[in-house]
PDB file of C-alpha atoms in Angstrom:
ATOM      1  CA  GLN U 585     -16.147 -32.478  50.587  1.00  0.00           C
ATOM      2  CA  VAL U 586     -16.340 -28.448  50.711  1.00  0.00           C
ATOM      3  CA  GLN U 587     -14.654 -26.344  52.454  1.00  0.00           C
ATOM      4  CA  LEU U 588     -13.778 -22.879  52.677  1.00  0.00           C
ATOM      5  CA  VAL U 589     -11.281 -21.827  55.037  1.00  0.00           C
ATOM      6  CA  GLU U 590     -10.326 -18.121  56.122  1.00  0.00           C
ATOM      7  CA  SER U 591      -6.937 -17.261  57.218  1.00  0.00           C
ATOM      8  CA  GLY U 592      -4.929 -13.922  57.670  1.00  0.00           C
ATOM      9  CA  GLY U 593      -6.785 -12.356  60.873  1.00  0.00           C
ATOM     10  CA  GLY U 594      -4.744 -10.887  63.963  1.00  0.00           C
ATOM     11  CA  LEU U 595      -4.497  -8.434  66.300  1.00  0.00           C
ATOM     12  CA  VAL U 596      -3.650  -4.923  64.636  1.00  0.00           C
ATOM     13  CA  GLN U 597      -3.839  -1.683  65.696  1.00  0.00           C
ATOM     14  CA  ALA U 598      -6.375   1.556  64.329  1.00  0.00           C
ATOM     15  CA  GLY U 599      -5.536   2.440  61.113  1.00  0.00           C
ATOM     16  CA  ASP U 600      -3.342  -0.698  60.404  1.00  0.00           C
ATOM     17  CA  SER U 601      -3.901  -2.746  57.453  1.00  0.00           C
ATOM     18  CA  LEU U 602      -5.120  -6.623  56.924  1.00  0.00           C
ATOM     19  CA  ARG U 603      -5.870  -8.748  53.944  1.00  0.00           C
ATOM     20  CA  LEU U 604      -7.916 -11.885  54.585  1.00  0.00           C
ATOM     21  CA  SER U 605      -7.760 -15.109  52.572  1.00  0.00           C
ATOM     22  CA  CYS U 606     -10.118 -17.588  51.881  1.00  0.00           C
ATOM     23  CA  ALA U 607      -9.394 -20.603  49.802  1.00  0.00           C
ATOM     24  CA  ALA U 608     -11.959 -22.860  48.743  1.00  0.00           C
ATOM     25  CA  SER U 609     -11.919 -27.227  48.603  1.00  0.00           C
ATOM     26  CA  GLY U 610     -13.849 -29.596  47.582  1.00  0.00           C
ATOM     27  CA  ARG U 611     -14.968 -28.160  44.352  1.00  0.00           C
ATOM     28  CA  THR U 612     -14.618 -24.826  42.098  1.00  0.00           C
ATOM     29  CA  PHE U 613     -16.738 -22.029  42.333  1.00  0.00           C
ATOM     30  CA  SER U 614     -15.899 -19.705  40.284  1.00  0.00           C
ATOM     31  CA  SER U 615     -19.746 -20.020  38.960  1.00  0.00           C
ATOM     32  CA  TYR U 616     -20.644 -18.639  42.904  1.00  0.00           C
ATOM     33  CA  ALA U 617     -20.862 -15.148  44.152  1.00  0.00           C
ATOM     34  CA  ARG U 618     -18.347 -15.105  47.418  1.00  0.00           C
ATOM     35  CA  GLY U 619     -19.136 -12.897  50.406  1.00  0.00           C
ATOM     36  CA  TRP U 620     -17.511 -11.689  53.681  1.00  0.00           C
ATOM     37  CA  PHE U 621     -19.443 -11.715  56.632  1.00  0.00           C
ATOM     38  CA  ARG U 622     -18.780 -10.458  60.214  1.00  0.00           C
ATOM     39  CA  GLN U 623     -20.201 -11.178  63.537  1.00  0.00           C
ATOM     40  CA  ALA U 624     -19.023  -9.044  66.556  1.00  0.00           C
ATOM     41  CA  PRO U 625     -19.597 -10.605  70.184  1.00  0.00           C
ATOM     42  CA  GLY U 626     -23.512  -9.857  71.110  1.00  0.00           C
ATOM     43  CA  LYS U 627     -24.282  -9.014  67.552  1.00  0.00           C
ATOM     44  CA  GLU U 628     -26.233 -10.839  64.574  1.00  0.00           C
ATOM     45  CA  ARG U 629     -23.558 -11.500  61.833  1.00  0.00           C
ATOM     46  CA  GLU U 630     -23.608  -9.154  59.253  1.00  0.00           C
ATOM     47  CA  PHE U 631     -23.064  -8.086  55.799  1.00  0.00           C
ATOM     48  CA  VAL U 632     -19.194  -7.052  54.516  1.00  0.00           C
ATOM     49  CA  ALA U 633     -18.768  -7.117  50.969  1.00  0.00           C
ATOM     50  CA  ALA U 634     -19.698  -9.423  48.309  1.00  0.00           C
ATOM     51  CA  ILE U 635     -18.327 -10.039  44.438  1.00  0.00           C
ATOM     52  CA  SER U 636     -19.803 -12.044  41.738  1.00  0.00           C
ATOM     53  CA  TRP U 637     -19.174 -14.726  40.189  1.00  0.00           C
ATOM     54  CA  SER U 638     -17.509 -12.485  36.649  1.00  0.00           C
ATOM     55  CA  GLY U 639     -15.853 -10.548  39.395  1.00  0.00           C
ATOM     56  CA  ASP U 640     -17.085  -7.337  37.285  1.00  0.00           C
ATOM     57  CA  GLU U 641     -19.846  -6.759  40.463  1.00  0.00           C
ATOM     58  CA  THR U 642     -19.293  -6.178  44.232  1.00  0.00           C
ATOM     59  CA  SER U 643     -21.099  -4.790  47.012  1.00  0.00           C
ATOM     60  CA  TYR U 644     -19.958  -3.230  50.184  1.00  0.00           C
ATOM     61  CA  ALA U 645     -21.573  -2.037  53.850  1.00  0.00           C
ATOM     62  CA  ASP U 646     -21.395   1.242  53.923  1.00  0.00           C
ATOM     63  CA  SER U 647     -19.360   1.352  57.587  1.00  0.00           C
ATOM     64  CA  VAL U 648     -16.413  -0.276  55.355  1.00  0.00           C
ATOM     65  CA  LYS U 649     -16.949   1.207  52.109  1.00  0.00           C
ATOM     66  CA  GLY U 650     -14.087   3.267  50.835  1.00  0.00           C
ATOM     67  CA  ARG U 651     -11.594   0.943  53.239  1.00  0.00           C
ATOM     68  CA  PHE U 652     -12.046  -2.820  52.150  1.00  0.00           C
ATOM     69  CA  THR U 653     -12.038  -4.049  48.651  1.00  0.00           C
ATOM     70  CA  VAL U 654     -12.817  -7.758  47.903  1.00  0.00           C
ATOM     71  CA  SER U 655     -11.515  -9.516  44.968  1.00  0.00           C
ATOM     72  CA  ARG U 656     -11.254 -13.254  43.940  1.00  0.00           C
ATOM     73  CA  ASP U 657      -8.453 -15.033  42.051  1.00  0.00           C
ATOM     74  CA  TYR U 658     -10.156 -18.186  39.687  1.00  0.00           C
ATOM     75  CA  ALA U 659      -6.758 -19.921  39.216  1.00  0.00           C
ATOM     76  CA  LYS U 660      -6.135 -19.987  43.103  1.00  0.00           C
ATOM     77  CA  ASN U 661     -10.532 -20.131  44.220  1.00  0.00           C
ATOM     78  CA  THR U 662      -9.706 -17.916  46.467  1.00  0.00           C
ATOM     79  CA  VAL U 663     -11.008 -14.733  47.538  1.00  0.00           C
ATOM     80  CA  TYR U 664      -9.636 -11.454  49.495  1.00  0.00           C
ATOM     81  CA  LEU U 665     -10.692  -8.850  51.611  1.00  0.00           C
ATOM     82  CA  GLN U 666      -8.299  -6.668  51.876  1.00  0.00           C
ATOM     83  CA  MET U 667      -8.866  -4.602  54.685  1.00  0.00           C
ATOM     84  CA  ASN U 668      -7.169  -0.923  55.181  1.00  0.00           C
ATOM     85  CA  SER U 669      -8.107   1.637  58.061  1.00  0.00           C
ATOM     86  CA  LEU U 670      -8.685  -0.413  60.326  1.00  0.00           C
ATOM     87  CA  LYS U 671     -11.048   1.211  63.072  1.00  0.00           C
ATOM     88  CA  PRO U 672     -12.087  -0.714  66.676  1.00  0.00           C
ATOM     89  CA  GLU U 673     -15.525  -0.987  65.214  1.00  0.00           C
ATOM     90  CA  ASP U 674     -14.374  -3.350  62.657  1.00  0.00           C
ATOM     91  CA  THR U 675     -13.153  -6.057  65.547  1.00  0.00           C
ATOM     92  CA  ALA U 676     -15.316  -9.296  64.580  1.00  0.00           C
ATOM     93  CA  VAL U 677     -14.559 -12.787  63.572  1.00  0.00           C
ATOM     94  CA  TYR U 678     -14.940 -12.400  59.828  1.00  0.00           C
ATOM     95  CA  TYR U 679     -16.487 -15.218  57.877  1.00  0.00           C
ATOM     96  CA  CYS U 680     -16.198 -15.896  53.844  1.00  0.00           C
ATOM     97  CA  ALA U 681     -19.518 -18.018  52.143  1.00  0.00           C
ATOM     98  CA  ALA U 682     -20.453 -18.742  48.540  1.00  0.00           C
ATOM     99  CA  SER U 683     -23.697 -18.376  47.321  1.00  0.00           C
ATOM    100  CA  PRO U 684     -24.923 -19.895  43.670  1.00  0.00           C
ATOM    101  CA  LEU U 685     -27.131 -16.680  43.375  1.00  0.00           C
ATOM    102  CA  ARG U 686     -26.425 -13.075  42.878  1.00  0.00           C
ATOM    103  CA  VAL U 687     -24.484 -11.052  45.076  1.00  0.00           C
ATOM    104  CA  GLY U 688     -26.562 -11.254  47.896  1.00  0.00           C
ATOM    105  CA  LEU U 689     -26.549  -9.349  51.337  1.00  0.00           C
ATOM    106  CA  SER U 690     -27.932 -11.742  53.428  1.00  0.00           C
ATOM    107  CA  PRO U 691     -26.698 -14.602  55.177  1.00  0.00           C
ATOM    108  CA  SER U 692     -29.414 -16.948  54.154  1.00  0.00           C
ATOM    109  CA  GLU U 693     -28.558 -16.284  50.390  1.00  0.00           C
ATOM    110  CA  TYR U 694     -25.310 -17.996  51.288  1.00  0.00           C
ATOM    111  CA  ARG U 695     -24.704 -22.072  50.603  1.00  0.00           C
ATOM    112  CA  TYR U 696     -20.738 -22.446  52.241  1.00  0.00           C
ATOM    113  CA  TRP U 697     -19.739 -21.002  54.974  1.00  0.00           C
ATOM    114  CA  GLY U 698     -16.072 -20.945  56.528  1.00  0.00           C
ATOM    115  CA  GLN U 699     -15.445 -21.371  59.929  1.00  0.00           C
ATOM    116  CA  GLY U 700     -14.261 -17.666  61.059  1.00  0.00           C
ATOM    117  CA  THR U 701     -10.979 -15.819  61.695  1.00  0.00           C
ATOM    118  CA  GLN U 702     -10.640 -13.242  64.589  1.00  0.00           C
ATOM    119  CA  VAL U 703      -9.991  -9.910  63.533  1.00  0.00           C
ATOM    120  CA  THR U 704      -9.260  -7.393  66.802  1.00  0.00           C
ATOM    121  CA  VAL U 705      -8.026  -3.758  66.124  1.00  0.00           C
ATOM    122  CA  SER U 706      -6.660  -2.250  69.487  1.00  0.00           C
ATOM    123  CA  SER U 707      -7.588   1.781  69.583  1.00  0.00           C
TER     124      SER U 707
END
């Protein structure tokens, strides 16, 4: 059974940092692009960041560019999202996903999803 499991979320203050992890099991995702999305209450799921299967291409939403960094560890079948200088507007449930295609910005391009981890940033 293929699973993506996020961890690392929590409650922090504005300006703090968090690192989210997404561990995969059931298959290897070395040939898959990996992405992070988030969804705040009452809002649609939005793209945050993604990294290509080779790791040499990354993409970020304008709202997180310069603050968030996506990376991957092939040996651990894990992708990370380092989040610095967090803001209250970053509060959301964060989801990781895997796509057999290129780095995509739309949720519809991703085949596998995790269950999400809550990130709450207080002002």
